JSON list of C-alpha atoms in Angstrom, two decimals:
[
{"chain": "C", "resi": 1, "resn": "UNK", "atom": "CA", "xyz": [-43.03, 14.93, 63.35]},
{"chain": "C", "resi": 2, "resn": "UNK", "atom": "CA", "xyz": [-45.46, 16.40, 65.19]},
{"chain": "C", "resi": 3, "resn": "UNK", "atom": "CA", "xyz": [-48.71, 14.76, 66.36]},
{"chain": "C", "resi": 4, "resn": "UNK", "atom": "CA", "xyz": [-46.79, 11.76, 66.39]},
{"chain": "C", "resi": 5, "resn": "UNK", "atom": "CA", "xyz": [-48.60, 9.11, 68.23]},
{"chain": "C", "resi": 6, "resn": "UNK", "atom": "CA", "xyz": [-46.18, 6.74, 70.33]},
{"chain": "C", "resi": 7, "resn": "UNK", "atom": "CA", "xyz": [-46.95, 2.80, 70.05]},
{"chain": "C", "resi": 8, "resn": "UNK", "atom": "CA", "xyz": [-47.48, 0.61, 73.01]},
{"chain": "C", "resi": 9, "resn": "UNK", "atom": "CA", "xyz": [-48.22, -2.67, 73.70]},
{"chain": "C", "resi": 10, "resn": "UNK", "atom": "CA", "xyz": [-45.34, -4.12, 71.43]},
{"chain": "C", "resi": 11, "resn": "UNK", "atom": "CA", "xyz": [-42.76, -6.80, 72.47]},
{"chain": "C", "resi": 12, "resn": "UNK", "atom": "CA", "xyz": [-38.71, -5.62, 71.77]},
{"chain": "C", "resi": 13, "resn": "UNK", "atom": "CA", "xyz": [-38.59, -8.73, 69.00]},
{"chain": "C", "resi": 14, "resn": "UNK", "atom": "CA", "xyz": [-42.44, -7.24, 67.01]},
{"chain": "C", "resi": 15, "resn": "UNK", "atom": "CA", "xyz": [-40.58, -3.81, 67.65]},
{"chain": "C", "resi": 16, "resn": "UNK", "atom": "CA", "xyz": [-37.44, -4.64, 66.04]},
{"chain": "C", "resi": 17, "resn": "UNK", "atom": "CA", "xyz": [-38.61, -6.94, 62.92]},
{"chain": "C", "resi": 18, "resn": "UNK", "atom": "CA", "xyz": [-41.42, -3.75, 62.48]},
{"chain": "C", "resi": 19, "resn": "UNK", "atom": "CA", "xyz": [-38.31, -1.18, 62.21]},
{"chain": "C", "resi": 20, "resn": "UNK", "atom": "CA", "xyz": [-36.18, -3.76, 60.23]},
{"chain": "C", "resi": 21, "resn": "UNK", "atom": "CA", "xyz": [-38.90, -4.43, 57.68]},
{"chain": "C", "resi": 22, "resn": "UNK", "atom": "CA", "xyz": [-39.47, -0.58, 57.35]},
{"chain": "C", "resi": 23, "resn": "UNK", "atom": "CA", "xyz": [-36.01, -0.30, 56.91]},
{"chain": "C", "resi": 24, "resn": "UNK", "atom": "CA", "xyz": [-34.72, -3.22, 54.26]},
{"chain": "C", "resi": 25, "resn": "UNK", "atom": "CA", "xyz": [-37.73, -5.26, 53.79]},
{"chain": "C", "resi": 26, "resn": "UNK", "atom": "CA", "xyz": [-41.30, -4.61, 52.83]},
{"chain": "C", "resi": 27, "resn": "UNK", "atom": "CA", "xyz": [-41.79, -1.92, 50.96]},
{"chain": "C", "resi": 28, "resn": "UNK", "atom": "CA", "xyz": [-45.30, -0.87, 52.05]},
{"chain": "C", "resi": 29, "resn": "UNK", "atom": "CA", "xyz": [-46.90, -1.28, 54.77]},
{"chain": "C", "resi": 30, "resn": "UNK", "atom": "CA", "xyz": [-49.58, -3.18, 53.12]},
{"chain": "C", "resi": 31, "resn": "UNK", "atom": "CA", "xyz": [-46.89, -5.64, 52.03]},
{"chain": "C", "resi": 32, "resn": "UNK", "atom": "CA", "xyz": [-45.87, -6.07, 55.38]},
{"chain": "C", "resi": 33, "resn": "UNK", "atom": "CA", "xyz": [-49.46, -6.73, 56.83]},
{"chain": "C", "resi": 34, "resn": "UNK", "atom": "CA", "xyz": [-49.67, -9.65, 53.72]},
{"chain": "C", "resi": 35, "resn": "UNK", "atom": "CA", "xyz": [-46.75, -10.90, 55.00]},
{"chain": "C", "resi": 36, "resn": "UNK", "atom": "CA", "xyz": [-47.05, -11.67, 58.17]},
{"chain": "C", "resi": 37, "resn": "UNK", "atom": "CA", "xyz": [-51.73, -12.60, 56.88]},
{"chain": "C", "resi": 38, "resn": "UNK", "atom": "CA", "xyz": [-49.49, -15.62, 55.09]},
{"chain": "C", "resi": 39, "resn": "UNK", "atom": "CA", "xyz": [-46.85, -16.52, 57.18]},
{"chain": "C", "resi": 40, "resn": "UNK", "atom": "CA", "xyz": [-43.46, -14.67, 56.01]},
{"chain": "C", "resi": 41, "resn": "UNK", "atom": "CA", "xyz": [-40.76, -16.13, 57.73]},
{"chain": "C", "resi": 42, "resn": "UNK", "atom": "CA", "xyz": [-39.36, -12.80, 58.22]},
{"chain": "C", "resi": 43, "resn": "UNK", "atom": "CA", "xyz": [-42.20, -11.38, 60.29]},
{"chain": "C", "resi": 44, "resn": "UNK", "atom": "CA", "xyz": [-42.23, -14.66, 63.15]},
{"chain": "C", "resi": 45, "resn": "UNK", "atom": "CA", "xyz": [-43.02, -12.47, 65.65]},
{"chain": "C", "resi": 46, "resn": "UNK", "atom": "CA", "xyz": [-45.66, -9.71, 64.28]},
{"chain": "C", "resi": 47, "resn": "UNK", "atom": "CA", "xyz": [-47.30, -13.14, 62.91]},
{"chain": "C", "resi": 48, "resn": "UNK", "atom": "CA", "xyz": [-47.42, -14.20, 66.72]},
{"chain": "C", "resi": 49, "resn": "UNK", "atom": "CA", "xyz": [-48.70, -11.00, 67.60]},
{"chain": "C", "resi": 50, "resn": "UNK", "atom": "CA", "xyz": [-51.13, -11.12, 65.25]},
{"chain": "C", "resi": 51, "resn": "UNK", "atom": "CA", "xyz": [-52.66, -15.17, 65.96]},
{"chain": "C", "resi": 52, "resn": "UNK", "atom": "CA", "xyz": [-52.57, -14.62, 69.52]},
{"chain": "C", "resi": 53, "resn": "UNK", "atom": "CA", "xyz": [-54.84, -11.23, 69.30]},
{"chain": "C", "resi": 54, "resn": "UNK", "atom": "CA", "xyz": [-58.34, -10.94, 68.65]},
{"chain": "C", "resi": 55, "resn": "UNK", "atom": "CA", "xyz": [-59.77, -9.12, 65.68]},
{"chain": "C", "resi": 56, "resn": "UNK", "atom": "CA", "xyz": [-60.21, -5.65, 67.56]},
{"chain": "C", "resi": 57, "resn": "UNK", "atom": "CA", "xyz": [-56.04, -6.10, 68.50]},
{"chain": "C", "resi": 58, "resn": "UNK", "atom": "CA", "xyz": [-55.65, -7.19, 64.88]},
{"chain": "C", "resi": 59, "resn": "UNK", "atom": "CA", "xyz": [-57.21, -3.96, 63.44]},
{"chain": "C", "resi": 60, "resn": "UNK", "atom": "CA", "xyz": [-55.14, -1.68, 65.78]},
{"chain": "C", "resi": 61, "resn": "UNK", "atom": "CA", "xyz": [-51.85, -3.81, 64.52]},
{"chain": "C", "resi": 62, "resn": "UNK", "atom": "CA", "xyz": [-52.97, -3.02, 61.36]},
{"chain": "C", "resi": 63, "resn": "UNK", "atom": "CA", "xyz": [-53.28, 1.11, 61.94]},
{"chain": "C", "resi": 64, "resn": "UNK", "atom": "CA", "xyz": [-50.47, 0.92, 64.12]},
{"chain": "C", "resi": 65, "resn": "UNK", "atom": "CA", "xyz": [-48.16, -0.90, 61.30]},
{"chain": "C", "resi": 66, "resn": "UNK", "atom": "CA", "xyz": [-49.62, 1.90, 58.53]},
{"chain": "C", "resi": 67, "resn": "UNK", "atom": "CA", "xyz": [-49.07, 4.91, 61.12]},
{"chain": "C", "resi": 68, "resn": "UNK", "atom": "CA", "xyz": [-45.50, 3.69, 61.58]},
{"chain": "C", "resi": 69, "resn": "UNK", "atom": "CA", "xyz": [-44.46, 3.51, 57.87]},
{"chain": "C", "resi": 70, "resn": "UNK", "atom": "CA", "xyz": [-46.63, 6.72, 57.27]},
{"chain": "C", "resi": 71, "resn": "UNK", "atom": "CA", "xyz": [-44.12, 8.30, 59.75]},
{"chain": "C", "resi": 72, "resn": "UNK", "atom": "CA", "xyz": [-47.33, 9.09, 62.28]},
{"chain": "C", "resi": 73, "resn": "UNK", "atom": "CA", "xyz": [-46.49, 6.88, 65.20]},
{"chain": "C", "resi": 74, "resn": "UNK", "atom": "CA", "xyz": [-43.32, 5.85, 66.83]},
{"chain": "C", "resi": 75, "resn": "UNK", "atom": "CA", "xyz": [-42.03, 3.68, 69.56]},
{"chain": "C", "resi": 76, "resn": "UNK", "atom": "CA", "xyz": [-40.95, 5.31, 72.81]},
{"chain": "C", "resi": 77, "resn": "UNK", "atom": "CA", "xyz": [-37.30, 6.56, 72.65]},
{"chain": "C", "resi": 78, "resn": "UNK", "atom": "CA", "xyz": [-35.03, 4.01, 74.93]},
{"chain": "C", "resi": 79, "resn": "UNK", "atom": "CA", "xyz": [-34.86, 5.56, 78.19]},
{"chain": "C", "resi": 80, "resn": "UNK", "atom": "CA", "xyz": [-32.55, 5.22, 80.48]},
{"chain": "C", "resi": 81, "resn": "UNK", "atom": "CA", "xyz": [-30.72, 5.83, 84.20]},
{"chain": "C", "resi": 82, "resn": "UNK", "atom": "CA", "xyz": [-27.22, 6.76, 85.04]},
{"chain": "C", "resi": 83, "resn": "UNK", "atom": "CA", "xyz": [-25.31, 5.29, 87.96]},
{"chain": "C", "resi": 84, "resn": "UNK", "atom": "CA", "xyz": [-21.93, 5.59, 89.04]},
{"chain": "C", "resi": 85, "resn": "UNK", "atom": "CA", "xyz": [-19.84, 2.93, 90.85]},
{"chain": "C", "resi": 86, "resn": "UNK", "atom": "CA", "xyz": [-19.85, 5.01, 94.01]},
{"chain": "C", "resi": 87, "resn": "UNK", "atom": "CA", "xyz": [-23.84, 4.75, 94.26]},
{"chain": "C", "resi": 88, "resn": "UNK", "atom": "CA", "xyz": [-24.97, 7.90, 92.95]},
{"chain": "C", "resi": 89, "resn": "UNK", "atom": "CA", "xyz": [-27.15, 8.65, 90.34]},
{"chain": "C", "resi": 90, "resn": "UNK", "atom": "CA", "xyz": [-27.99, 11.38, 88.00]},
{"chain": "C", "resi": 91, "resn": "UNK", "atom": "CA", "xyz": [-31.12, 13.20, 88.22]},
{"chain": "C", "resi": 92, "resn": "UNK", "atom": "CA", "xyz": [-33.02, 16.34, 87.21]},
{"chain": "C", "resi": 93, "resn": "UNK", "atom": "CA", "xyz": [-34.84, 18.44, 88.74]},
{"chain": "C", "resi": 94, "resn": "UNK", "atom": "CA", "xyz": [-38.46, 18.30, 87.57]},
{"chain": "C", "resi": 95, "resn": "UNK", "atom": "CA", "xyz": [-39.01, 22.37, 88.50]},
{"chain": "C", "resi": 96, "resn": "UNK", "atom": "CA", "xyz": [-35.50, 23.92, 87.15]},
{"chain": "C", "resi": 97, "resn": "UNK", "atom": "CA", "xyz": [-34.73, 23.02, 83.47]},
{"chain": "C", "resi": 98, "resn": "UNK", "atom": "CA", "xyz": [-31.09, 23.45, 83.21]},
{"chain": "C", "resi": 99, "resn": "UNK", "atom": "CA", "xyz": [-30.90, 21.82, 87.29]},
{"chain": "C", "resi": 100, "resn": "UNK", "atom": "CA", "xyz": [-28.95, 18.21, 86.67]},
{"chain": "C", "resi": 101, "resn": "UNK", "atom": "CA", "xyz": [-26.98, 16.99, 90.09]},
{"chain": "C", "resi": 102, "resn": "UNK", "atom": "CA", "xyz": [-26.37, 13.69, 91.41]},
{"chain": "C", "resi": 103, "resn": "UNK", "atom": "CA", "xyz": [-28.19, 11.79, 93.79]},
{"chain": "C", "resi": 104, "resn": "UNK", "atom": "CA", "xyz": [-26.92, 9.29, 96.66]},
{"chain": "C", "resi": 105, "resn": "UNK", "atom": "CA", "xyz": [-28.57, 6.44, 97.50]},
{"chain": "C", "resi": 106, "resn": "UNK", "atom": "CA", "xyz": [-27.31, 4.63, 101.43]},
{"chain": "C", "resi": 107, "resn": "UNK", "atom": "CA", "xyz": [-26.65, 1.35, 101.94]},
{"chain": "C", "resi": 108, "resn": "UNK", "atom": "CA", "xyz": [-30.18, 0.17, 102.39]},
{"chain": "C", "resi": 109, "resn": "UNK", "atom": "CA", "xyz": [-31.33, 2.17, 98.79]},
{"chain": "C", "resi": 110, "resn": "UNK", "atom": "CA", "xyz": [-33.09, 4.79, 101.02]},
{"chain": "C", "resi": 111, "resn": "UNK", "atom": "CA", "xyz": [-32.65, 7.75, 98.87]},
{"chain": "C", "resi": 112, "resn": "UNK", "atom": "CA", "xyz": [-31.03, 10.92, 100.57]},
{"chain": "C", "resi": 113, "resn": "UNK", "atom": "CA", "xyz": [-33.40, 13.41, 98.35]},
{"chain": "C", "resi": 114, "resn": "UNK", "atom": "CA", "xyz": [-37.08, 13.78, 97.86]},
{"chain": "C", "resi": 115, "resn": "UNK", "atom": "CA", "xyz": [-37.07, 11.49, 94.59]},
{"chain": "C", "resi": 116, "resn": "UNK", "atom": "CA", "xyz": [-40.64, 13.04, 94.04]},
{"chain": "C", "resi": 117, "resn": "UNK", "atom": "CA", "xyz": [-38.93, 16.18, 92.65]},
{"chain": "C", "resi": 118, "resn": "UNK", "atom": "CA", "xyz": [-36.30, 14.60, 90.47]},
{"chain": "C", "resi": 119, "resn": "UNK", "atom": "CA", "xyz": [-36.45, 12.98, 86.69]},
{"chain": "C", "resi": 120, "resn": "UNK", "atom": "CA", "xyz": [-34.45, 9.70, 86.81]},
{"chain": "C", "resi": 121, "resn": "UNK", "atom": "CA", "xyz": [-34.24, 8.09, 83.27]},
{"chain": "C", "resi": 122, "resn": "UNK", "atom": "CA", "xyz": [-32.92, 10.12, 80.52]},
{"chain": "C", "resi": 123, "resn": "UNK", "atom": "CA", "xyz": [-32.78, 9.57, 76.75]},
{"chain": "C", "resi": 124, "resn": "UNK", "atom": "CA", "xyz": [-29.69, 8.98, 75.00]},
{"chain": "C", "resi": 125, "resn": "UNK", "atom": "CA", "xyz": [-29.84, 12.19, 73.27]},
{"chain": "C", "resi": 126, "resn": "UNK", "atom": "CA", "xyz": [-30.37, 14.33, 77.15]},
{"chain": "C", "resi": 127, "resn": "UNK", "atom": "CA", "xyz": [-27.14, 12.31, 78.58]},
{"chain": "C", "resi": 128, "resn": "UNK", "atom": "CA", "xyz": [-25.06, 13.53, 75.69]},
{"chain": "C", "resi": 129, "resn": "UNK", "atom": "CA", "xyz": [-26.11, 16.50, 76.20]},
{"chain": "C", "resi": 130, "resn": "UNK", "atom": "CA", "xyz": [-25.22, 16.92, 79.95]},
{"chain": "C", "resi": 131, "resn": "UNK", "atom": "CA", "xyz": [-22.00, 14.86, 79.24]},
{"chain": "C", "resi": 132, "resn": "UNK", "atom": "CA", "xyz": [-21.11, 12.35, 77.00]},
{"chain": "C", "resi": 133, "resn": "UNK", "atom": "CA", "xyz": [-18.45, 10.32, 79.36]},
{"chain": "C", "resi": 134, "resn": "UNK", "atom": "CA", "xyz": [-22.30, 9.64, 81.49]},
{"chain": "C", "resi": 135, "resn": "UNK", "atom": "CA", "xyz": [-23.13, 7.08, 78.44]},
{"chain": "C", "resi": 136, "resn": "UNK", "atom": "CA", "xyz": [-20.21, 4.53, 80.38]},
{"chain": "C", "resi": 137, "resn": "UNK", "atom": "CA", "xyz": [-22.72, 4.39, 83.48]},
{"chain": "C", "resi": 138, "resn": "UNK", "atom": "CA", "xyz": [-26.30, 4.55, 81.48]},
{"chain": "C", "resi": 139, "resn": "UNK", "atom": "CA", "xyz": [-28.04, 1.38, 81.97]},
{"chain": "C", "resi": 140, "resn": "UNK", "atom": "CA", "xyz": [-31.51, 0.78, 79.69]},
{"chain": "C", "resi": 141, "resn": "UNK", "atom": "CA", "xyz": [-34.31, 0.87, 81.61]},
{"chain": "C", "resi": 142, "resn": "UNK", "atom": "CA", "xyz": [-36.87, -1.35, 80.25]},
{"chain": "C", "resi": 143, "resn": "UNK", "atom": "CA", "xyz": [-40.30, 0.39, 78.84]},
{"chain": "C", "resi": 144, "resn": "UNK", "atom": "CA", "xyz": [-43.17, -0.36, 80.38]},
{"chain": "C", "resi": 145, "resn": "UNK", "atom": "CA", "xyz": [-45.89, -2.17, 78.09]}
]
């Protein structure tokens, strides 16, 4: 999937009926758009989404909804940070690939390391990776709109 465009600007509830009707409901993404054009009580929110936008919005929910199906546009991967119960924190570092440690935070959240050098929020997939027991202490970050 490359040249994959990622979406923005979608609510988690349009971003989870859009996945579910890709999934098990609407065949086509043109079904889908004449779904929630007439109301389909299965598409409450992307019929929100689409009332409450004007008619440029509307167009690029439309291109966004056929990108998605057509496998040319995805949502951000869920992101997220890993803390332990003792205060620290996994990070990377942003100039040495392989470079994961873990980070300490004081009593007043004044970090002890130069947080402009370190990576903080980590896919599923990355944690894994480094070590699966880290997926106890990952905490979803929420994306940014």
């Amino acid at each position: 999937m490359d040249n994959v465009r990622i979406l923005k600007g979608w609510a988690k509830e349009e971003r989870k009926e859009l996945e579910e009707a890709k999934d098990n409901g609407f065949l086509s993404s043109m079904t889908l758009i004449n779904g929630i054009g007439e109301g389909d009580r299965d598409c409450n929110a992307l019929a929100e989404k689409y009332y409450r936008e004007d008619p440029n919005e509307n167009e690029q929910m439309a291109k966004d909804i056929v990108d998605f199906y057509c496998d040319r546009a995805k949502f951000p991967e869920q992101m997220y940070k890993v803390t332990l119960p003792d205060g620290n924190y996994l990070v990377k570092d942003k100039f040495e690939d392989n470079r994961w440690m873990f980070k300490y935070s004081d009593q007043d959240g004044y970090d002890i390391m130069n947080s402009t050098d370190c990576e903080d929020t980590f896919t599923k997939e990355q944690i894994e990776n480094i070590d699966p027991r880290y997926m106890a202490f990952a905490v979803p970050v929420e994306a940014d709109k």
